[in-house]
Amino acid sequence: MKDVLILGIESSCDETAASVVKNGREVLSNVISSQIDLHTLYGGVVPEIASRKHIERINQVIRQALSEADVTLEDLDAIGVTYGPGLVGALLVGVAEAKAIAWAKKLPLVGVHHIEGHISANYIENKDLEPPFLCEIISGGHTHLVIVKDYGEFEILGRTRDDAAGEAFDKVARAIGLGYPGGPKVDKLAKEGNPDAVFFPRAHVDEAPYDFSFSGLKSAVLNYLNKAKMTGEEVNRADVAASFQQSVIDVLVDNAMRAAKDYDMHVLALAGGVASNSALRKAFEEACAKKRIKLYRPSPVYCTDNAAMIGSAAYYEFINGRISGWDLNAVPNLKLGER
Ligand code: KG4
Ligand code: ZN
C-alpha cells in the first residue's frame, strides 16, 4: 500500500506547531514554536497575543516541518488541523492556514479534535497499541476518562466538573509564587518536598465515580497558605507542592483503576500535558503493575501540545473517509466525539 503523508497543524493555545507524519505513526518532523516566554510576563495565556504570534510564526514553522521531513507540499496526501476546542482566535490561524494549503494543492482537509490528538500521541511510539483501550486525558483545559472504542470513537466515562488538573497545577503554582506555566515547576519543586506533610482533600463526585473535581483542592491549598500567612507560620513550599501534587495523582490513579476494573479493561493510556509529570508517571506505573494493566504514556514531548499527535489523529480520520468540507471553522468548545 502507498504511504500516506500528512501535514499536521496545531495552534489551539500557545504553541504553534507543524509536523509531517507517515502512515499515522511515523513522525518525520515535529516542529514546536512555544510562546511560553511571552505569556509568562502576564502569568497565563493572553488570547490576543497568542493569535498574533501564531500568525507571525505559522508559515515558518510549516516550512521547517516540511524541510526537516525532506518533503514538499507536492508529496503530501492530506492536511490535518486542530479545529477545536481551544482559543477561537488561535484556532482560526491554523484552520485558515490549513484551508489555504489544501485548496491551493487540491488536498483533502481533515479537521481534528484536539483531545483526539492528545489520545493519538500514544500511537506514535507504540506501534502495537490499538483500540479498544482506556485513556485518561490530563491537560491544561481537560480532564477526561474515556474508552477509546475504535479510532476516533469514544465513550466518555468521566470528566472534570470544574477545573482541569493542569489548571489546578497552574493556579497552585501561582499561589506559591512559581509563575506560569505551573505544572513543570510544581513537578520540579515537589521532588524536594514531602507528599505527606500536609493533607489536602481527594475529591470524589457522588454517583459519578469517574468524574473529577479539582477546585476544592485548589481552595484548600489557598486556605492553607492564607492561614499560614495570618498566623505568621512559615510555609515549606516544596512540601505544599508535593502534598498538592500527591492529592491530584491519587484521584487520577483511583478513578482510572476503578474504571479499568468496572469495565474490565487491561490497557490504559495517558495523554495531555500533565501526563508528563514525573511523580504521576511513577504512580501509574506502580498501580498498573499491581493490577496487571498494560500502561502506555507518550514521551513528555508528545504529552504537551504538538502537531505530530494531530497528524496521527488526522491519518485515522482520513483513512476512515472523514474529510472536512471547505466550511470547516474553529469550534472553541467542541465536544469529544462531536464532528
Ligand atoms: O496538553 P497541554 O500541553 O495543553 C492543553 O491542551 O491544555 O497541557 C498543558 C498543561 C498545563 O496546565 C501545564 O501546567 C501542565 O499541562 N503540565 C504539567 C507538567 N507539564 C505540563 N503538569 C504537571 N507536571 C508537569 N510536568
Ligand atoms: Zn493540549
CSV table of C-alpha atoms and ligand atoms in Angstrom, one decimal:
chain,number,residue,atom,x,y,z
A,1,MET,CA,0.0,0.0,0.0
A,2,LYS,CA,1.2,3.5,-0.8
A,3,ASP,CA,2.5,5.5,2.1
A,4,VAL,CA,0.2,8.3,3.4
A,5,LEU,CA,1.9,11.5,4.3
A,6,ILE,CA,0.0,14.1,6.4
A,7,LEU,CA,1.0,17.6,7.4
A,8,GLY,CA,-0.4,18.2,10.9
A,9,ILE,CA,-1.0,21.8,12.2
A,10,GLU,CA,-1.7,22.8,15.8
A,11,SER,CA,-2.4,26.3,17.1
A,12,SER,CA,-5.2,25.8,19.7
A,13,CYS,CA,-3.4,27.5,22.6
A,14,ASP,CA,0.2,28.9,23.0
A,15,GLU,CA,2.2,26.5,20.8
A,16,THR,CA,2.5,27.0,17.0
A,17,ALA,CA,3.3,23.5,15.7
A,18,ALA,CA,3.6,21.6,12.5
A,19,SER,CA,4.6,18.0,11.8
A,20,VAL,CA,4.8,15.6,8.9
A,21,VAL,CA,3.6,12.1,9.9
A,22,LYS,CA,3.8,8.9,7.7
A,23,ASN,CA,1.1,6.3,8.0
A,24,GLY,CA,-0.2,7.8,11.3
A,25,ARG,CA,2.6,6.5,13.4
A,26,GLU,CA,6.0,7.6,12.0
A,27,VAL,CA,7.0,11.2,12.8
A,28,LEU,CA,9.2,12.6,10.0
A,29,SER,CA,9.4,16.1,11.7
A,30,ASN,CA,7.9,17.7,14.8
A,31,VAL,CA,8.4,21.5,15.0
A,32,ILE,CA,7.0,23.3,18.0
A,33,SER,CA,7.3,27.1,18.5
A,34,SER,CA,6.3,27.9,22.1
A,35,GLN,CA,5.1,31.3,23.2
A,36,ILE,CA,5.6,30.5,26.9
A,37,ASP,CA,8.1,33.2,27.4
A,38,LEU,CA,5.7,35.9,26.1
A,39,HIS,CA,2.8,34.7,28.3
A,40,THR,CA,4.9,34.2,31.4
A,41,LEU,CA,5.0,38.0,31.8
A,42,TYR,CA,1.2,38.0,32.3
A,43,GLY,CA,1.0,34.9,34.4
A,44,GLY,CA,-1.1,33.0,31.9
A,45,VAL,CA,-2.0,32.8,28.2
A,46,VAL,CA,-3.3,36.1,26.7
A,47,PRO,CA,-5.5,35.1,23.8
A,48,GLU,CA,-4.9,38.1,21.7
A,49,ILE,CA,-1.1,37.8,21.9
A,50,ALA,CA,-1.4,34.1,21.2
A,51,SER,CA,-3.3,34.7,17.9
A,52,ARG,CA,-0.9,37.4,16.7
A,53,LYS,CA,2.1,35.2,17.4
A,54,HIS,CA,0.5,32.2,15.6
A,55,ILE,CA,0.1,34.4,12.5
A,56,GLU,CA,3.7,35.6,12.7
A,57,ARG,CA,5.2,32.1,13.1
A,58,ILE,CA,3.0,29.6,11.3
A,59,ASN,CA,4.5,29.8,7.8
A,60,GLN,CA,8.0,29.5,9.1
A,61,VAL,CA,7.0,26.5,11.4
A,62,ILE,CA,5.4,24.7,8.4
A,63,ARG,CA,8.3,25.4,6.1
A,64,GLN,CA,10.7,24.0,8.7
A,65,ALA,CA,8.5,20.9,9.3
A,66,LEU,CA,8.5,20.1,5.6
A,67,SER,CA,12.2,20.7,5.2
A,68,GLU,CA,13.1,18.6,8.2
A,69,ALA,CA,10.9,15.8,6.9
A,70,ASP,CA,12.6,16.3,3.5
A,71,VAL,CA,9.3,16.6,1.7
A,72,THR,CA,7.5,19.3,-0.3
A,73,LEU,CA,3.8,20.1,-0.4
A,74,GLU,CA,3.5,18.0,-3.6
A,75,ASP,CA,4.4,14.9,-1.6
A,76,LEU,CA,1.5,15.3,0.9
A,77,ASP,CA,-1.7,13.3,0.9
A,78,ALA,CA,-3.8,15.4,3.3
A,79,ILE,CA,-3.6,18.4,5.7
A,80,GLY,CA,-4.8,17.8,9.3
A,81,VAL,CA,-5.6,20.6,11.6
A,82,THR,CA,-6.9,21.2,15.1
A,83,TYR,CA,-10.3,23.0,14.8
A,84,GLY,CA,-11.3,22.8,18.5
A,85,PRO,CA,-11.5,23.0,21.4
A,86,GLY,CA,-9.2,26.0,22.2
A,87,LEU,CA,-8.9,29.7,21.9
A,88,VAL,CA,-11.0,30.8,18.9
A,89,GLY,CA,-8.5,33.3,17.5
A,90,ALA,CA,-5.7,30.9,17.9
A,91,LEU,CA,-7.6,28.0,16.3
A,92,LEU,CA,-8.6,30.2,13.4
A,93,VAL,CA,-5.0,30.8,12.4
A,94,GLY,CA,-4.3,27.1,12.0
A,95,VAL,CA,-7.6,26.4,10.3
A,96,ALA,CA,-7.2,29.3,7.8
A,97,GLU,CA,-3.7,28.2,7.0
A,98,ALA,CA,-4.7,24.5,6.5
A,99,LYS,CA,-7.5,25.5,4.2
A,100,ALA,CA,-5.3,27.7,2.1
A,101,ILE,CA,-2.7,25.0,1.6
A,102,ALA,CA,-5.3,22.3,1.0
A,103,TRP,CA,-7.2,24.4,-1.5
A,104,ALA,CA,-4.0,25.5,-3.4
A,105,LYS,CA,-2.7,22.0,-3.6
A,106,LYS,CA,-6.1,20.3,-4.1
A,107,LEU,CA,-5.5,18.1,-1.0
A,108,PRO,CA,-8.1,16.7,1.4
A,109,LEU,CA,-8.6,18.8,4.6
A,110,VAL,CA,-9.1,16.9,7.8
A,111,GLY,CA,-10.3,18.7,10.9
A,112,VAL,CA,-9.0,17.1,14.2
A,113,HIS,CA,-10.4,17.3,17.7
A,114,HIS,CA,-7.5,18.5,20.0
A,115,ILE,CA,-8.2,15.8,22.6
A,116,GLU,CA,-8.4,13.1,19.9
A,117,GLY,CA,-4.9,14.4,19.0
A,118,HIS,CA,-3.7,14.0,22.6
A,119,ILE,CA,-5.0,10.4,22.7
A,120,SER,CA,-3.4,9.6,19.3
A,121,ALA,CA,0.0,10.7,20.7
A,122,ASN,CA,0.1,7.2,22.1
A,123,TYR,CA,0.1,5.6,18.7
A,124,ILE,CA,3.4,7.4,17.7
A,125,GLU,CA,5.8,5.5,19.9
A,126,ASN,CA,3.7,2.3,20.4
A,127,LYS,CA,3.2,0.6,17.1
A,128,ASP,CA,1.3,-2.2,18.8
A,129,LEU,CA,-1.3,-0.1,20.5
A,130,GLU,CA,-4.8,-0.4,19.0
A,131,PRO,CA,-8.3,0.3,20.3
A,132,PRO,CA,-10.1,-0.6,22.5
A,133,PHE,CA,-8.3,0.8,25.5
A,134,LEU,CA,-8.9,3.1,28.4
A,135,CYS,CA,-7.5,6.5,28.2
A,136,GLU,CA,-7.1,9.3,30.8
A,137,ILE,CA,-6.5,12.7,29.2
A,138,ILE,CA,-5.0,15.1,31.7
A,139,SER,CA,-4.3,18.5,30.2
A,140,GLY,CA,-4.5,22.2,31.0
A,141,GLY,CA,-8.0,22.5,29.7
A,142,HIS,CA,-9.4,19.0,30.1
A,143,THR,CA,-9.5,16.0,32.4
A,144,HIS,CA,-11.4,13.1,30.7
A,145,LEU,CA,-11.6,9.4,31.3
A,146,VAL,CA,-12.7,7.6,28.2
A,147,ILE,CA,-12.8,4.3,26.5
A,148,VAL,CA,-11.3,4.5,23.0
A,149,LYS,CA,-13.6,2.1,21.3
A,150,ASP,CA,-12.1,2.5,17.9
A,151,TYR,CA,-10.0,5.1,16.1
A,152,GLY,CA,-12.0,8.4,16.5
A,153,GLU,CA,-14.7,6.7,18.5
A,154,PHE,CA,-15.0,7.4,22.2
A,155,GLU,CA,-17.2,6.5,25.2
A,156,ILE,CA,-16.8,9.2,27.8
A,157,LEU,CA,-16.9,7.7,31.3
A,158,GLY,CA,-15.9,10.8,33.3
A,159,ARG,CA,-14.7,14.4,33.1
A,160,THR,CA,-13.9,17.2,35.5
A,161,ARG,CA,-16.8,19.1,37.0
A,162,ASP,CA,-14.8,22.3,37.4
A,163,ASP,CA,-11.0,22.9,36.9
A,164,ALA,CA,-8.9,20.7,34.8
A,165,ALA,CA,-5.9,19.0,36.5
A,166,GLY,CA,-3.4,21.2,34.6
A,167,GLU,CA,-5.4,24.3,35.5
A,168,ALA,CA,-5.1,23.3,39.2
A,169,PHE,CA,-1.3,22.9,38.8
A,170,ASP,CA,-1.1,26.3,37.2
A,171,LYS,CA,-3.2,28.0,39.9
A,172,VAL,CA,-1.4,26.4,42.8
A,173,ALA,CA,1.9,27.3,41.2
A,174,ARG,CA,0.9,30.9,41.0
A,175,ALA,CA,-0.2,30.9,44.7
A,176,ILE,CA,3.2,29.5,45.9
A,177,GLY,CA,5.0,32.0,43.7
A,178,LEU,CA,6.3,29.7,41.0
A,179,GLY,CA,4.7,31.5,38.0
A,180,TYR,CA,3.5,30.2,34.6
A,181,PRO,CA,3.4,27.5,33.4
A,182,GLY,CA,3.0,25.9,36.8
A,183,GLY,CA,3.0,22.2,36.0
A,184,PRO,CA,6.6,21.6,35.3
A,185,LYS,CA,7.6,24.0,38.1
A,186,VAL,CA,5.5,22.2,40.7
A,187,ASP,CA,6.8,18.9,39.4
A,188,LYS,CA,10.4,20.0,40.0
A,189,LEU,CA,9.9,21.6,43.4
A,190,ALA,CA,7.8,18.7,44.6
A,191,LYS,CA,10.8,16.4,44.3
A,192,GLU,CA,12.3,18.3,47.3
A,193,GLY,CA,9.1,18.1,49.4
A,194,ASN,CA,7.3,15.5,51.5
A,195,PRO,CA,3.9,14.5,49.9
A,196,ASP,CA,2.6,13.5,53.4
A,197,ALA,CA,3.5,16.9,55.0
A,198,VAL,CA,0.1,18.5,54.5
A,199,PHE,CA,-3.2,16.6,54.0
A,200,PHE,CA,-5.2,18.0,51.1
A,201,PRO,CA,-8.6,16.6,50.2
A,202,ARG,CA,-9.1,13.9,47.5
A,203,ALA,CA,-12.4,14.8,45.9
A,204,HIS,CA,-14.7,12.1,44.5
A,205,VAL,CA,-18.1,13.0,43.0
A,206,ASP,CA,-21.0,11.1,44.4
A,207,GLU,CA,-22.9,8.9,41.9
A,208,ALA,CA,-20.3,9.8,39.2
A,209,PRO,CA,-17.4,7.6,40.2
A,210,TYR,CA,-15.3,8.6,37.2
A,211,ASP,CA,-15.7,12.3,37.3
A,212,PHE,CA,-13.2,14.7,38.8
A,213,SER,CA,-13.3,17.9,40.8
A,214,PHE,CA,-10.1,19.9,41.5
A,215,SER,CA,-11.5,23.3,42.5
A,216,GLY,CA,-11.9,22.2,46.2
A,217,LEU,CA,-8.4,21.1,46.3
A,218,LYS,CA,-7.2,24.4,44.8
A,219,SER,CA,-9.2,26.3,47.5
A,220,ALA,CA,-7.8,24.0,50.3
A,221,VAL,CA,-4.2,24.9,49.2
A,222,LEU,CA,-5.1,28.6,49.1
A,223,ASN,CA,-6.7,28.4,52.5
A,224,TYR,CA,-3.7,26.7,53.9
A,225,LEU,CA,-1.4,29.4,52.5
A,226,ASN,CA,-3.7,32.2,53.8
A,227,LYS,CA,-3.9,30.7,57.3
A,228,ALA,CA,-0.1,30.4,57.5
A,229,LYS,CA,0.3,34.0,56.4
A,230,MET,CA,-2.1,35.2,59.0
A,231,THR,CA,-0.5,33.2,61.8
A,232,GLY,CA,3.0,34.1,60.7
A,233,GLU,CA,3.8,30.4,60.2
A,234,GLU,CA,6.5,29.6,57.7
A,235,VAL,CA,5.4,27.7,54.7
A,236,ASN,CA,7.5,25.0,53.2
A,237,ARG,CA,6.7,25.5,49.5
A,238,ALA,CA,8.2,22.2,48.5
A,239,ASP,CA,6.0,20.3,51.0
A,240,VAL,CA,2.9,22.2,49.8
A,241,ALA,CA,3.8,21.4,46.1
A,242,ALA,CA,4.5,17.7,46.9
A,243,SER,CA,1.3,17.3,49.0
A,244,PHE,CA,-0.9,19.1,46.4
A,245,GLN,CA,0.6,17.0,43.6
A,246,GLN,CA,0.0,13.8,45.6
A,247,SER,CA,-3.6,14.6,46.0
A,248,VAL,CA,-4.1,15.2,42.3
A,249,ILE,CA,-2.3,12.0,41.5
A,250,ASP,CA,-4.2,9.9,44.0
A,251,VAL,CA,-7.6,10.9,42.4
A,252,LEU,CA,-6.3,10.4,38.9
A,253,VAL,CA,-5.0,7.0,39.7
A,254,ASP,CA,-8.0,5.9,41.7
A,255,ASN,CA,-10.6,6.8,39.1
A,256,ALA,CA,-8.6,5.1,36.3
A,257,MET,CA,-8.1,2.0,38.3
A,258,ARG,CA,-11.8,1.9,39.2
A,259,ALA,CA,-12.8,2.3,35.6
A,260,ALA,CA,-10.4,-0.4,34.5
A,261,LYS,CA,-11.9,-2.8,37.0
A,262,ASP,CA,-15.5,-1.9,36.3
A,263,TYR,CA,-15.1,-2.1,32.5
A,264,ASP,CA,-12.7,-5.0,32.6
A,265,MET,CA,-10.0,-3.1,30.6
A,266,HIS,CA,-6.4,-4.2,30.7
A,267,VAL,CA,-4.8,-1.5,28.7
A,268,LEU,CA,-4.6,2.1,29.9
A,269,ALA,CA,-3.1,5.1,28.0
A,270,LEU,CA,-2.3,8.5,29.5
A,271,ALA,CA,-2.4,11.7,27.5
A,272,GLY,CA,-2.1,15.5,27.8
A,273,GLY,CA,0.5,17.9,29.4
A,274,VAL,CA,0.0,16.7,33.0
A,275,ALA,CA,0.8,13.1,31.9
A,276,SER,CA,4.4,14.3,31.6
A,277,ASN,CA,4.5,14.8,35.4
A,278,SER,CA,7.3,12.6,36.8
A,279,ALA,CA,5.6,11.6,40.1
A,280,LEU,CA,2.3,10.9,38.2
A,281,ARG,CA,4.1,8.6,35.7
A,282,LYS,CA,5.7,6.7,38.6
A,283,ALA,CA,2.4,6.3,40.5
A,284,PHE,CA,0.6,5.0,37.4
A,285,GLU,CA,3.5,2.6,36.7
A,286,GLU,CA,3.2,1.1,40.2
A,287,ALA,CA,-0.6,1.0,40.2
A,288,CYS,CA,-0.8,-0.7,36.8
A,289,ALA,CA,2.0,-3.2,37.6
A,290,LYS,CA,0.0,-4.2,40.7
A,291,LYS,CA,-3.3,-4.6,38.7
A,292,ARG,CA,-1.6,-6.2,35.7
A,293,ILE,CA,-2.7,-3.4,33.4
A,294,LYS,CA,-0.5,-2.5,30.4
A,295,LEU,CA,0.3,1.1,30.6
A,296,TYR,CA,1.1,3.4,27.7
A,297,ARG,CA,2.3,7.0,28.1
A,298,PRO,CA,3.8,9.2,25.5
A,299,SER,CA,7.3,10.7,25.9
A,300,PRO,CA,6.9,14.2,27.5
A,301,VAL,CA,7.3,16.0,24.2
A,302,TYR,CA,4.2,14.2,22.8
A,303,CYS,CA,2.3,14.8,26.1
A,304,THR,CA,2.2,18.6,25.8
A,305,ASP,CA,0.8,20.3,22.7
A,306,ASN,CA,2.4,19.3,19.4
A,307,ALA,CA,1.3,18.7,15.8
A,308,ALA,CA,2.6,15.1,15.4
A,309,MET,CA,-0.4,14.0,17.5
A,310,ILE,CA,-2.6,15.9,15.2
A,311,GLY,CA,-1.0,14.3,12.1
A,312,SER,CA,-1.6,10.9,13.7
A,313,ALA,CA,-5.2,11.5,14.5
A,314,ALA,CA,-5.8,13.0,11.1
A,315,TYR,CA,-4.4,9.8,9.5
A,316,TYR,CA,-7.1,7.7,11.1
A,317,GLU,CA,-9.8,10.2,10.3
A,318,PHE,CA,-8.6,10.3,6.7
A,319,ILE,CA,-8.4,6.5,6.1
A,320,ASN,CA,-11.9,6.2,7.5
A,321,GLY,CA,-13.2,8.7,5.0
A,322,ARG,CA,-13.9,11.5,7.4
A,323,ILE,CA,-12.8,14.5,5.3
A,324,SER,CA,-13.8,18.1,6.3
A,325,GLY,CA,-15.7,20.5,4.0
A,326,TRP,CA,-14.3,23.9,2.9
A,327,ASP,CA,-16.7,25.4,5.6
A,328,LEU,CA,-14.5,23.9,8.4
A,329,ASN,CA,-14.5,26.5,11.1
A,330,ALA,CA,-12.8,26.9,14.6
A,331,VAL,CA,-15.1,25.5,17.3
A,332,PRO,CA,-13.8,26.8,20.7
A,333,ASN,CA,-15.9,24.4,22.8
A,334,LEU,CA,-16.0,21.3,20.5
A,335,LYS,CA,-17.1,18.2,22.5
A,336,LEU,CA,-15.1,15.0,22.1
A,337,GLY,CA,-16.8,12.7,19.7
A,338,GLU,CA,-18.7,15.6,18.0
A,339,ARG,CA,-18.0,16.2,14.4
B,1,KG4,O1,-1.9,19.3,27.0
B,1,KG4,P1,-1.3,20.6,27.2
B,1,KG4,O2,0.0,21.0,26.6
B,1,KG4,O3,-2.3,21.7,26.7
B,1,KG4,C1,-3.7,21.6,26.8
B,1,KG4,O4,-4.3,21.1,25.9
B,1,KG4,O5,-4.2,22.1,27.8
B,1,KG4,O6,-1.3,20.8,28.8
B,1,KG4,C2,-0.8,21.9,29.4
B,1,KG4,C3,-0.9,21.7,30.9
B,1,KG4,C4,-0.6,23.0,31.7
B,1,KG4,O7,-1.6,23.2,32.7
B,1,KG4,C5,0.8,22.6,32.4
B,1,KG4,O8,1.0,23.2,33.6
B,1,KG4,C6,0.6,21.1,32.5
B,1,KG4,O9,0.0,20.7,31.3
B,1,KG4,N1,1.9,20.4,32.6
B,1,KG4,C7,2.3,19.7,33.7
B,1,KG4,C8,3.6,19.3,33.5
B,1,KG4,N2,4.0,19.7,32.3
B,1,KG4,C9,2.9,20.4,31.7
B,1,KG4,N3,1.6,19.5,34.9
B,1,KG4,C10,2.3,18.8,35.8
B,1,KG4,N4,3.5,18.3,35.7
B,1,KG4,C11,4.2,18.5,34.6
B,1,KG4,N5,5.5,18.1,34.4
B,2,ZN,ZN,-3.4,20.2,24.6
